[in-house]
mmCIF file of C-alpha atoms in Angstrom:
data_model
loop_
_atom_site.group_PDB
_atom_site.id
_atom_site.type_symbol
_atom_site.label_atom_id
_atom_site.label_comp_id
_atom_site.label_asym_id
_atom_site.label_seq_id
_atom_site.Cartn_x
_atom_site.Cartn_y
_atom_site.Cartn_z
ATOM 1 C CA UNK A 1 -35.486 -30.325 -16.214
ATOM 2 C CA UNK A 2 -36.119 -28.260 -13.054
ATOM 3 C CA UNK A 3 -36.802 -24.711 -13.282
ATOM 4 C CA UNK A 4 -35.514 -22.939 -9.949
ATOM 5 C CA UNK A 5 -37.523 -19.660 -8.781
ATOM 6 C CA UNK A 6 -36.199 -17.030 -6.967
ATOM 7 C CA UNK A 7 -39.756 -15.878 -5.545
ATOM 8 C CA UNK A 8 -39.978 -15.673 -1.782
ATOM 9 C CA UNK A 9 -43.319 -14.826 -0.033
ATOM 10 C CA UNK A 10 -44.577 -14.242 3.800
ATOM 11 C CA UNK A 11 -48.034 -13.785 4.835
ATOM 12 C CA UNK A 12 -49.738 -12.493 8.128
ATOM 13 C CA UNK A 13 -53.285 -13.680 8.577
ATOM 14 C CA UNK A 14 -56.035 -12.106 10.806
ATOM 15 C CA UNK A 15 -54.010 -9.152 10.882
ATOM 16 C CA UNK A 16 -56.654 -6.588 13.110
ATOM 17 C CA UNK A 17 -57.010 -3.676 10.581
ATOM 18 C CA UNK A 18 -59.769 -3.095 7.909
ATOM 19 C CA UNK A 19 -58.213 -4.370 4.156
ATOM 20 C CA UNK A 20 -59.112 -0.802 3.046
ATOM 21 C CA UNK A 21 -56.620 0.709 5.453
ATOM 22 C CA UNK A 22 -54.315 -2.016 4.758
ATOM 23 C CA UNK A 23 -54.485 -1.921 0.789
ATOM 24 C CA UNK A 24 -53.836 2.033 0.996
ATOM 25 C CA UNK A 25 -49.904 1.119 2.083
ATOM 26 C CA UNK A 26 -50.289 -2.115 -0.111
ATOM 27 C CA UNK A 27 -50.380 0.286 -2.827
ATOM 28 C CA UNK A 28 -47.804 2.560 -1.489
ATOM 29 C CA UNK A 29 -45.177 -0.482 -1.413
ATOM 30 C CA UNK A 30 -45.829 -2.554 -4.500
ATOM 31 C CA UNK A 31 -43.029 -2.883 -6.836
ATOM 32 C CA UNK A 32 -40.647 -1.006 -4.792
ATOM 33 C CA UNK A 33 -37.630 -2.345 -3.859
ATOM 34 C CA UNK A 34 -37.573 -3.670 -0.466
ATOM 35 C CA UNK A 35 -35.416 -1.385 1.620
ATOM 36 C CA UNK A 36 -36.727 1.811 -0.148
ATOM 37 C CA UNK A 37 -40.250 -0.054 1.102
ATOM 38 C CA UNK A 38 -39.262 -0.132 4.640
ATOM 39 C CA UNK A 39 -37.709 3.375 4.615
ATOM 40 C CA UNK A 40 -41.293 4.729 3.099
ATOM 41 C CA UNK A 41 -43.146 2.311 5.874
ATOM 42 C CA UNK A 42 -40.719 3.994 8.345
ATOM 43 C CA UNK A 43 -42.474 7.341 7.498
ATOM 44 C CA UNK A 44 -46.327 6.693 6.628
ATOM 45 C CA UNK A 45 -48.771 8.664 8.993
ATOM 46 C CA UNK A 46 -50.295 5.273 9.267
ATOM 47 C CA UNK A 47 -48.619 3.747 11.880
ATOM 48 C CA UNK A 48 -50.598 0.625 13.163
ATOM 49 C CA UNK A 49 -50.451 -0.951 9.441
ATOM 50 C CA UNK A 50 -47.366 0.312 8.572
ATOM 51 C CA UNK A 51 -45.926 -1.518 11.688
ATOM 52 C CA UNK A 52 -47.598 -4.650 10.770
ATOM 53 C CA UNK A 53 -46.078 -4.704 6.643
ATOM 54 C CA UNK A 54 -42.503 -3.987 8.597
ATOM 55 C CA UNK A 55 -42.876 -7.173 10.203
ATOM 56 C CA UNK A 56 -44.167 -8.768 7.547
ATOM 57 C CA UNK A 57 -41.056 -7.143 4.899
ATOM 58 C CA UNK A 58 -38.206 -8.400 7.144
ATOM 59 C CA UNK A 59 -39.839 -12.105 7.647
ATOM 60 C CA UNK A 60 -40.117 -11.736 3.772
ATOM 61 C CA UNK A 61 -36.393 -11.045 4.037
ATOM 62 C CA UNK A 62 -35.528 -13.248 6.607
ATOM 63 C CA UNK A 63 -37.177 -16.201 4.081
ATOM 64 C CA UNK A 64 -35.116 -14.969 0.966
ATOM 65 C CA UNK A 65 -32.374 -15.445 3.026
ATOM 66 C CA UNK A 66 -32.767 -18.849 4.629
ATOM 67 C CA UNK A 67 -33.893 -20.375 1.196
ATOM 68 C CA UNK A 68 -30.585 -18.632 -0.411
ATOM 69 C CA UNK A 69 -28.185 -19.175 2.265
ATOM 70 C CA UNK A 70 -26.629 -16.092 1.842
ATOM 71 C CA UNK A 71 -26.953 -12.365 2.863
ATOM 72 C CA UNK A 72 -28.019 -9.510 0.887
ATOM 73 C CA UNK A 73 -25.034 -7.917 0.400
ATOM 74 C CA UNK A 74 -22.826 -10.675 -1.025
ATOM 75 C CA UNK A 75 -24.493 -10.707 -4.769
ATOM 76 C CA UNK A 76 -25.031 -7.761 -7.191
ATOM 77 C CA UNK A 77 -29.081 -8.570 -6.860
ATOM 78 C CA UNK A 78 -32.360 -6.186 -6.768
ATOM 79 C CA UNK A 79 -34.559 -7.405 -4.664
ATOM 80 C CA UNK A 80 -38.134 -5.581 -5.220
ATOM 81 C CA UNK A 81 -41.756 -6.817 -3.614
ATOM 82 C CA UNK A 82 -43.305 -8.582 -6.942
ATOM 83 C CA UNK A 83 -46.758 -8.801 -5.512
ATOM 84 C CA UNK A 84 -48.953 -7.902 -2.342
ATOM 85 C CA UNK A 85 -52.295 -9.376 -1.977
ATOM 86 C CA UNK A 86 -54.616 -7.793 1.016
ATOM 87 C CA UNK A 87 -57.651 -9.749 1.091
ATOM 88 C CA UNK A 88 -60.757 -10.000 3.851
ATOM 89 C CA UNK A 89 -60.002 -11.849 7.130
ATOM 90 C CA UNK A 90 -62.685 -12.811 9.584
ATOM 91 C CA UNK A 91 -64.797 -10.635 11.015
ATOM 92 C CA UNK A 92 -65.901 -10.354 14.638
ATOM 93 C CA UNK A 93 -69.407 -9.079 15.302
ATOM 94 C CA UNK A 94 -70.392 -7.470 18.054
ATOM 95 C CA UNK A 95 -73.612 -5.100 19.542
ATOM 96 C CA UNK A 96 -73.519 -1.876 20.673
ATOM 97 C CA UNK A 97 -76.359 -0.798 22.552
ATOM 98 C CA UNK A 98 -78.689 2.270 21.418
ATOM 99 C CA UNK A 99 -82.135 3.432 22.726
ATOM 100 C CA UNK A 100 -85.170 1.845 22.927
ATOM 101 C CA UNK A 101 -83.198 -1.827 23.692
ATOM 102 C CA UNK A 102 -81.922 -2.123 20.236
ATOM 103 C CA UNK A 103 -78.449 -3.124 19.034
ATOM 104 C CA UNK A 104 -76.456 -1.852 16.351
ATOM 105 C CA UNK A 105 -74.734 -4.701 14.704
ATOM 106 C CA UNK A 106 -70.555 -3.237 14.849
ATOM 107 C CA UNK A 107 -68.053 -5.448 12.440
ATOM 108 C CA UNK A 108 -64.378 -5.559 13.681
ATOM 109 C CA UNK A 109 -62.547 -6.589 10.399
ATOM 110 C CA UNK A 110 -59.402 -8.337 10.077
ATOM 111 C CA UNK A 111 -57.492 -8.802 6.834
ATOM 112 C CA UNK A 112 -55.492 -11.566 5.389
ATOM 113 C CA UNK A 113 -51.673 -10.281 3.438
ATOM 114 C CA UNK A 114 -49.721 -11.646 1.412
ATOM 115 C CA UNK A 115 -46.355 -10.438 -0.114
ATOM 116 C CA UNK A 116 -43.853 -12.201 -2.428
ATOM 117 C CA UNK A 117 -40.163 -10.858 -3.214
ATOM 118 C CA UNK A 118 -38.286 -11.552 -6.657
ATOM 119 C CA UNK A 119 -35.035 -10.583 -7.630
ATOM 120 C CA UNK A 120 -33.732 -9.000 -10.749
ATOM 121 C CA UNK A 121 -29.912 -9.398 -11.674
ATOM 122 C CA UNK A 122 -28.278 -6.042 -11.204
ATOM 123 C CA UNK A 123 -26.717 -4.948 -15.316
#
C-alpha cells in the first residue's frame, strides 16, 4: 500500500545573506498561504532577501505544479508553506587591513533555505 504525499519543497543553497537576516522573513512567511506570502514578500523593507524567498516561492510553485500536472486554479485546494528551514551556508573569510600591519579577520556568510508546500482540501 502506497501512501501518496502532497508535500512539495525547493531549496536555494549559498544564498549571499547572513541566516539571521534571512530567518527574520523565514518567520514572517511560515504557515502562510503561498500567495498571501508573496504579496507580504512584495512589501518587506528587506528587499535583497525578500527577492531571493520570491524566487524561491514560485520554483516551490512551479514544482507543485509539475509533480501535479495541473494549475492552481483548477481544484478547490489551500496551498500554505508547511515548513522553512534557514540554516548556515559557507562562509568566505577575508582580511581587512587596520594599523600597525594587522588584519581583522571579516566573515561573508551565506545561508542554506529550504521551503516545503502542503495542501489542505478547501471544506
Amino acid at each position: 500500500m502506497k501512501q501518496e504525499t502532497s508535500i512539495v519543497s525547493a531549496s536555494l543553497n549559498g544564498a549571499r545573506s547572513s541566516p539571521r537576516k534571512m530567518r527574520l522573513i523565514a518567520d514572517l512567511i511560515r504557515n502562510q498561504e503561498i500567495y498571501r506570502a508573496l504579496d507580504l514578500l512584495n512589501y518587506s523593507r528587506k528587499k535583497r532577501v525578500s527577492f531571493l524567498f520570491k524566487k524561491l516561492l514560485l520554483s516551490l510553485l512551479s514544482n507543485w505544479k509539475k509533480k501535479h500536472n495541473q494549475s492552481y486554479s483548477e481544484k478547490k485546494e489551500y496551498l500554505y508553506i508547511k515548513e522553512v528551514r534557514v540554516n548556515q551556508g559557507k562562509t568566505l573569510k577575508r582580511l581587512r587591513p587596520v594599523p600597525q600591519g594587522r588584519g581583522h579577520r571579516i566573515r561573508k556568510r551565506s545561508s542554506n533555505i529550504t521551503v516545503f508546500l502542503d495542501n489542505k482540501k478547501e471544506t
